[in-house]
CSV table of C-alpha atoms in Angstrom, one decimal:
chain,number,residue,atom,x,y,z
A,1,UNK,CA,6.2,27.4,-2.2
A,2,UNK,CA,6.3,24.6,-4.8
A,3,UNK,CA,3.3,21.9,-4.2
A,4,UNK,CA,4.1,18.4,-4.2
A,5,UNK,CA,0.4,18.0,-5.3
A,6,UNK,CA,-2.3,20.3,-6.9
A,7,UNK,CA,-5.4,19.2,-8.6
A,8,UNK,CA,-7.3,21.7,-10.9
A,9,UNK,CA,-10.5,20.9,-11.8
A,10,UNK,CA,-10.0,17.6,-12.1
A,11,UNK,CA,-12.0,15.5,-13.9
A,12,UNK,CA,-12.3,11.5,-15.1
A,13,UNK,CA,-14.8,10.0,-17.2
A,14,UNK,CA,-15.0,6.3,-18.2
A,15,UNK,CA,-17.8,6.6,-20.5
A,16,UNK,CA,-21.0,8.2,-19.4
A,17,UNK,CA,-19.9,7.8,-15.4
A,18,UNK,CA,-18.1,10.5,-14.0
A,19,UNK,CA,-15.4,8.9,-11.9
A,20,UNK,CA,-14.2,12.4,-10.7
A,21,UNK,CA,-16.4,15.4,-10.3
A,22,UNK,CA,-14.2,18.8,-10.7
A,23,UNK,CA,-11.1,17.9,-8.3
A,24,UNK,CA,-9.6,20.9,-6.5
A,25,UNK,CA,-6.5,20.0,-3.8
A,26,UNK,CA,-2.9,21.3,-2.7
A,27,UNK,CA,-0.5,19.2,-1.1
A,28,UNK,CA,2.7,20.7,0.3
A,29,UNK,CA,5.8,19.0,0.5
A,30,UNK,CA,7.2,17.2,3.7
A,31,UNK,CA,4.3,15.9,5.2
A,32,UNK,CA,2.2,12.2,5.5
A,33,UNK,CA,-1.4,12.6,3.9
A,34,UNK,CA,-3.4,9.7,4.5
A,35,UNK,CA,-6.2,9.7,1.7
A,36,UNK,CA,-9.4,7.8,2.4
A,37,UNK,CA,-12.4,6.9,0.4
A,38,UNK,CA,-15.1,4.1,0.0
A,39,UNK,CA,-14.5,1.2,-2.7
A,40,UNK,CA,-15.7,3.0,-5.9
A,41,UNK,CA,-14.9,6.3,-4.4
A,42,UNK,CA,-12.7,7.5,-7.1
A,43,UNK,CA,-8.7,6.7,-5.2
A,44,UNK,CA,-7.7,4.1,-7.5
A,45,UNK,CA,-8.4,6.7,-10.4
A,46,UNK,CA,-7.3,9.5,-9.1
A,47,UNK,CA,-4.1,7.6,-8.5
A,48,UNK,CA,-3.5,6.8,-11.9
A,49,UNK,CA,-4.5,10.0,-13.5
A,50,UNK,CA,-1.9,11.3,-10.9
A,51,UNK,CA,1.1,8.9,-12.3
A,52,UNK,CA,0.4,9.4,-15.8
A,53,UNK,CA,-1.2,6.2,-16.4
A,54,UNK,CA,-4.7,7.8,-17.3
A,55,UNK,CA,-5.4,10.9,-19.0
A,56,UNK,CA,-7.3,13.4,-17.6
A,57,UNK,CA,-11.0,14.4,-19.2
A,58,UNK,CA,-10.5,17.8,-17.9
A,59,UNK,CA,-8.7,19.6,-15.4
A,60,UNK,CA,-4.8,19.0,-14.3
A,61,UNK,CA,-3.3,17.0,-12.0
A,62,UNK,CA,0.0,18.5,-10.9
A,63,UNK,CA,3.3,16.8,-9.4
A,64,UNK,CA,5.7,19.4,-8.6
A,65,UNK,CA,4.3,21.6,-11.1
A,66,UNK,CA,4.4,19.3,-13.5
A,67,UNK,CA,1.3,16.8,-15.5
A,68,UNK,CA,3.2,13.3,-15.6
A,69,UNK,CA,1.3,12.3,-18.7
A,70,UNK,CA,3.0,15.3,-20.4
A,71,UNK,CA,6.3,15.4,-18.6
A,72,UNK,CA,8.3,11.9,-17.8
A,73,UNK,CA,11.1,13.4,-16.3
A,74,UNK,CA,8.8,14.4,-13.4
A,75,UNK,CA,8.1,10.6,-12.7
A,76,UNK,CA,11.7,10.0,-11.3
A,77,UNK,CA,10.3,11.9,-8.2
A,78,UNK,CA,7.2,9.8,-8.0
A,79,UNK,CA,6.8,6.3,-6.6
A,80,UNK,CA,3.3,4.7,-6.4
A,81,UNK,CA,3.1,1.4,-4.4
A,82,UNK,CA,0.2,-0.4,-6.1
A,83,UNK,CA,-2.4,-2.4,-4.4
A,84,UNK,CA,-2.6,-4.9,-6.9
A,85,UNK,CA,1.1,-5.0,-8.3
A,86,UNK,CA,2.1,-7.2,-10.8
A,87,UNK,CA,5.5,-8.4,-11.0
A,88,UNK,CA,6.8,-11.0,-13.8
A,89,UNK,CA,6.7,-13.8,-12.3
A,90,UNK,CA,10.2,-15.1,-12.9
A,91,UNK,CA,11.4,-11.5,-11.9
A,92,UNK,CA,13.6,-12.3,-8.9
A,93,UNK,CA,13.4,-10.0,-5.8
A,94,UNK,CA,16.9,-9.0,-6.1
A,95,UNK,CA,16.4,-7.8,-10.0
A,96,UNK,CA,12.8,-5.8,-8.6
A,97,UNK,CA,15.3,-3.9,-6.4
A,98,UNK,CA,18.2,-3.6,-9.4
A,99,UNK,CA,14.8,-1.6,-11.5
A,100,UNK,CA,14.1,0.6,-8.2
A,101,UNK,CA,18.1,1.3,-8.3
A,102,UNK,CA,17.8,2.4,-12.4
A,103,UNK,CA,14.4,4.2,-11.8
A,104,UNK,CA,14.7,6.7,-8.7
A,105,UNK,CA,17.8,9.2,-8.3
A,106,UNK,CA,17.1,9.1,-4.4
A,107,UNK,CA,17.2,4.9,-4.2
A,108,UNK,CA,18.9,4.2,-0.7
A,109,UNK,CA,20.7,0.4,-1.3
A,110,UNK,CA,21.6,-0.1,2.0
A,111,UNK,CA,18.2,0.6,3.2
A,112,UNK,CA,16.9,-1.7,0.7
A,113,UNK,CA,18.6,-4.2,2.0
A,114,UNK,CA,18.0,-3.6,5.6
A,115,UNK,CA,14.3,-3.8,4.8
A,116,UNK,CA,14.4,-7.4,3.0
A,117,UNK,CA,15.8,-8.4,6.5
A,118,UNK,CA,12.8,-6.1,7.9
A,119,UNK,CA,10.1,-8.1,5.8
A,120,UNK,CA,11.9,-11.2,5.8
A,121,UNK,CA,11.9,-11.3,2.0
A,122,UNK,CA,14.5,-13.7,0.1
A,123,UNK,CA,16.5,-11.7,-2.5
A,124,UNK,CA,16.7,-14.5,-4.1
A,125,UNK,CA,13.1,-15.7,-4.8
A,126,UNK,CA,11.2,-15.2,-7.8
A,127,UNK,CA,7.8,-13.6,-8.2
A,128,UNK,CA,5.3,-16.7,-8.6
A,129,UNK,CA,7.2,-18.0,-5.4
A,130,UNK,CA,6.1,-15.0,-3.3
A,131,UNK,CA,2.9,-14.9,-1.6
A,132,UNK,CA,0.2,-12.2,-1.1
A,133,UNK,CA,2.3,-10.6,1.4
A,134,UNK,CA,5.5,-10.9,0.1
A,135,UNK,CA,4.5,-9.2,-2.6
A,136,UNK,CA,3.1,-6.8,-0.9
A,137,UNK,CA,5.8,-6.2,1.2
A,138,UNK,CA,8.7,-6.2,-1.9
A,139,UNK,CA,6.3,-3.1,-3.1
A,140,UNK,CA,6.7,-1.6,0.6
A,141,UNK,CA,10.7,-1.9,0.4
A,142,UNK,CA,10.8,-0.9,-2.8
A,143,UNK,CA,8.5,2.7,-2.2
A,144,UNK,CA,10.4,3.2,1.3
A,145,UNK,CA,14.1,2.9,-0.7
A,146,UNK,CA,12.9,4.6,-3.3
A,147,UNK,CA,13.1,8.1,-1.2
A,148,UNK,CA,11.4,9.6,-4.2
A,149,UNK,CA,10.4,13.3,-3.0
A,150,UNK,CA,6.5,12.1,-3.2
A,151,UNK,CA,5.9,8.3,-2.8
A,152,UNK,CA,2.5,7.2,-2.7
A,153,UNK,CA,1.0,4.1,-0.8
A,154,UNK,CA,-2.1,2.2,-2.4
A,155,UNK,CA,-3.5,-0.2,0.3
A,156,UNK,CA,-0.1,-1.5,1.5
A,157,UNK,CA,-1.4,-3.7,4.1
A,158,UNK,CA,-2.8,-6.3,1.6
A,159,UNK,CA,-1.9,-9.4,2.7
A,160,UNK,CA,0.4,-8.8,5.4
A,161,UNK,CA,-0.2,-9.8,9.2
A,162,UNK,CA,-0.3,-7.1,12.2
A,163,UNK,CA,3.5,-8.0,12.5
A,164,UNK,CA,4.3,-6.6,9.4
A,165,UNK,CA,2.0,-3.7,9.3
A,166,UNK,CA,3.5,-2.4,12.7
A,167,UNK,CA,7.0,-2.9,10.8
A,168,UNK,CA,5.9,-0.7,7.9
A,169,UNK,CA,3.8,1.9,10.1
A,170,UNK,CA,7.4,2.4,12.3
A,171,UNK,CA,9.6,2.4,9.0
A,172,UNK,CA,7.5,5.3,7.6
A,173,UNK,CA,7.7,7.1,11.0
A,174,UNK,CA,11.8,6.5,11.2
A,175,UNK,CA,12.5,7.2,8.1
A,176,UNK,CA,10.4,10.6,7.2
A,177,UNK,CA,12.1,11.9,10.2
A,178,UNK,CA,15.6,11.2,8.9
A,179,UNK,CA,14.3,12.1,5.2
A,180,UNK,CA,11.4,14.0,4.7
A,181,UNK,CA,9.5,14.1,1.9
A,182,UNK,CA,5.9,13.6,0.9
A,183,UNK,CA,3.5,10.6,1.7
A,184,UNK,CA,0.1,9.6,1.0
A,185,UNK,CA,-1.1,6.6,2.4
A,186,UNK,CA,-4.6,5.3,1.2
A,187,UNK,CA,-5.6,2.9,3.5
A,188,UNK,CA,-8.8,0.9,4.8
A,189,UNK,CA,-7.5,0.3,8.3
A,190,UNK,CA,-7.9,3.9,9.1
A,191,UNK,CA,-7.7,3.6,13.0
A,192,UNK,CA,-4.5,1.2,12.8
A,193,UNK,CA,-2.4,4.1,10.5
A,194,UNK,CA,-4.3,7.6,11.7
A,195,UNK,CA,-1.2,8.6,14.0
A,196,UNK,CA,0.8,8.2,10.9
A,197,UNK,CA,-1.4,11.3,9.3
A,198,UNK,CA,-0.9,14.6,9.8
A,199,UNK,CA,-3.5,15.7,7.3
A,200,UNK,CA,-6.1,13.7,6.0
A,201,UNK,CA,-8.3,13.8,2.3
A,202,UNK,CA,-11.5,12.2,1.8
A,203,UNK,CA,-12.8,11.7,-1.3
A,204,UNK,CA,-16.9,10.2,-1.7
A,205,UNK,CA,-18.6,9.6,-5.1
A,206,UNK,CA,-15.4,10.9,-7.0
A,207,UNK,CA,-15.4,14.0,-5.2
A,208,UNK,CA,-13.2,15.8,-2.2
A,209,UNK,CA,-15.2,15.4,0.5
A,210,UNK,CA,-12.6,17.5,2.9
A,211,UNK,CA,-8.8,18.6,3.6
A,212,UNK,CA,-8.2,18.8,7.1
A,213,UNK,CA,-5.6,18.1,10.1
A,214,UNK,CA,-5.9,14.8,11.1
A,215,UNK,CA,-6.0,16.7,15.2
A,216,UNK,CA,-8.3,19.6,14.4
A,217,UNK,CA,-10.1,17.1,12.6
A,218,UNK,CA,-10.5,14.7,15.8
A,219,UNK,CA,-11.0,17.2,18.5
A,220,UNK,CA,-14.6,18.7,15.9
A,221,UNK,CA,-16.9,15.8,17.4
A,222,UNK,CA,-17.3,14.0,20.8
A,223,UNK,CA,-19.0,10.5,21.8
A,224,UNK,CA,-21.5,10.4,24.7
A,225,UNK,CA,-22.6,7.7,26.7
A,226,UNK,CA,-25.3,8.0,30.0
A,227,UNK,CA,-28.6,7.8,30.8
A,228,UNK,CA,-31.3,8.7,27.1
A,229,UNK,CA,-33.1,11.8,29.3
A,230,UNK,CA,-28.9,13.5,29.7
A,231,UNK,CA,-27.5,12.3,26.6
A,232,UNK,CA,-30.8,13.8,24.8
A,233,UNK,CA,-30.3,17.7,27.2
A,234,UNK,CA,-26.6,17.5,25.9
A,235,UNK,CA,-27.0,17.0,22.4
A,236,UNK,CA,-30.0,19.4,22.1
A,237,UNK,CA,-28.8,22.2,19.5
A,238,UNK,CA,-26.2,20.1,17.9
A,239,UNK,CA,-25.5,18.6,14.6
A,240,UNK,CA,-25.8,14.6,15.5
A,241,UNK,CA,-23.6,12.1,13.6
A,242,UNK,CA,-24.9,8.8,14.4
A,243,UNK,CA,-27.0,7.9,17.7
A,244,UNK,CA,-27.2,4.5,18.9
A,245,UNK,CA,-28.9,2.8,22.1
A,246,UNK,CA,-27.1,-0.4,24.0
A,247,UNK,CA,-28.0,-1.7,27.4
A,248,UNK,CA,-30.5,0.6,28.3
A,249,UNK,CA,-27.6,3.6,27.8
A,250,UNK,CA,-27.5,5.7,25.0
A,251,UNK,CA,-24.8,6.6,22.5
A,252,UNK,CA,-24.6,9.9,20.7
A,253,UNK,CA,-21.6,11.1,18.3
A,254,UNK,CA,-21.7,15.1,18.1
A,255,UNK,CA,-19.8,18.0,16.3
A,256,UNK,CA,-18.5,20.2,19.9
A,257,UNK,CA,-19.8,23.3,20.1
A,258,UNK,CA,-17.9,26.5,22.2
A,259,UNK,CA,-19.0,26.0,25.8
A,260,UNK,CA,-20.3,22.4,25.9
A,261,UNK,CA,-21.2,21.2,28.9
A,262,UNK,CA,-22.0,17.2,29.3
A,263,UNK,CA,-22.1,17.2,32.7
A,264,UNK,CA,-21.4,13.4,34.3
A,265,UNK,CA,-22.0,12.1,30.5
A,266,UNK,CA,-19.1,9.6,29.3
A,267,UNK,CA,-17.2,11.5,27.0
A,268,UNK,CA,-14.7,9.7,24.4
A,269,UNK,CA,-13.3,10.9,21.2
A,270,UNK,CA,-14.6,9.8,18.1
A,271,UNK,CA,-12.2,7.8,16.4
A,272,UNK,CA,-11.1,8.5,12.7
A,273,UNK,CA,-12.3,5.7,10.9
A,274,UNK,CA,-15.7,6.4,12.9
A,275,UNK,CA,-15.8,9.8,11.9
A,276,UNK,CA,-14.9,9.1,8.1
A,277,UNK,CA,-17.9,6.2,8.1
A,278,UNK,CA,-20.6,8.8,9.3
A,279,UNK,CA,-19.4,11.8,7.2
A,280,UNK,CA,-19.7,9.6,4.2
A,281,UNK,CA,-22.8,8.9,5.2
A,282,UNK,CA,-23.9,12.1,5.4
A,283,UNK,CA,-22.5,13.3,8.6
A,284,UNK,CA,-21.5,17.1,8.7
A,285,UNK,CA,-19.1,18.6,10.7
């Protein structure tokens, strides 16, 4: 089966500071990856090695078999919304969507359309008139239109309101069922995007810190709540994420192990963006 993604022993250096430490991953096609990481964790670079902007110090990074840096024609199938994209500013909205048009085989005008109504974005006004979130959402319209086979999200949520987030979060879900293709979403508001995932990669100190289903993923660890003396019998024996004590209860995070028991404990799932927080802390699962 062809990947959408691999990464062989990838590695970036800017200088002495290794930015990515011996990447290994495989995506496959037709699925919505969201990929996580800390500021400084290594997205941003991995990102641009991935689109061709950066060369890699060692190692490959693959799109659809293909090293973008060494094969241009493989970019027509790419798409990577920017967080920090930088239009010129007398570009008009109307002319960004006439480049989408030239650049990707798969561009869907109509849809293009449909989504300036979505967004609320004036085909008519330039770049310097937009704000934050305008421009943030001409980038969403242009990587949802686009339809290129693996169409990469960088922090899309900069700038907009919880309006316009819900909009994009239901546009990806409507339109990957009509079109499929391949999605990665990096995103800080983990718990607000998770149902969108259906895998998820997290990368700490420029290296892959797991692969996993976002729903095996969820249903490894547990949250307790009761009384310290039957919160402390339940979690004897297992690996303990984070602990916490409030209002004379306390609260224990766990990895599940066969068999638990937790009697009358409190028991809620831990949610992703919790889960991500204490395995980069040094959490195991």
């Amino acid at each position: 089966m062809e990947t959408a993604l691999e990464l062989k022993g990838l590695c970036h250096r800017y200088g002495k500071f290794q930015s990515l430490d011996n990447l290994n991953l495989s995506l496959e096609p037709g699925k919505i990856y969201g990929l996580l990481g800390r500021n400084g964790a290594g997205k941003t670079t991995l990102l641009n090695v991935i689109s061709g902007l950066l060369f890699p110090s060692q190692g490959q990074a693959l799109v659809f078999g293909r090293a973008c840096y060494e094969h241009p024609p493989v970019q027509k199938r790419l798409c990577v919304v920017r967080e920090k994209a930088a239009y010129p500013r007398d570009l008009r909205v109307r002319e960004a969507l006439r480049l989408g048009r030239m650049l990707y085989p798969n561009w869907d005008e109509d849809y293009a359309q449909s989504l300036l109504e979505t967004f609320e974005l004036n085909p008519r006004k330039k770049a310097r008139q937009l704000s934050r979130g305008m421009v943030s959402s001409l980038g969403l319209v242009i990587g949802l239109a686009s339809r290129a086979d693996l169409t990469i999200f960088d922090e899309p949520s900069l700038g907009l309101d919880a309006v316009a987030r819900e909009r994009f979060y239901d546009e990806v879900i409507h339109d990957f069922e009509n079109h499929p293709r391949t999605v990665i979403i990096s995103t800080h508001l983990i718990d607000e995007v998770s149902r969108l995932f259906e895998e998820v990669v997290m990368v700490d100190g420029g290296r892959i810190l797991l692969k996993a289903r976002t729903d095996e993923l969820l249903s490894r660890a547990v949250t307790l709540t009761g009384a310290k003396d039957a919160v402390e019998r339940a979690i004897a024996g297992h690996s303990v994420l984070h602990r916490d004590e409030l209002g004379g209860m306390t609260i224990a995070s766990i990895v599940r192990q066969p068999g638990d028991d937790y009697g009358d404990l409190q028991v809620d799932p831990v949610p992703l963006q919790k889960l991500f927080v204490y395995l980069t802390e040094g959490g195991r699962l």
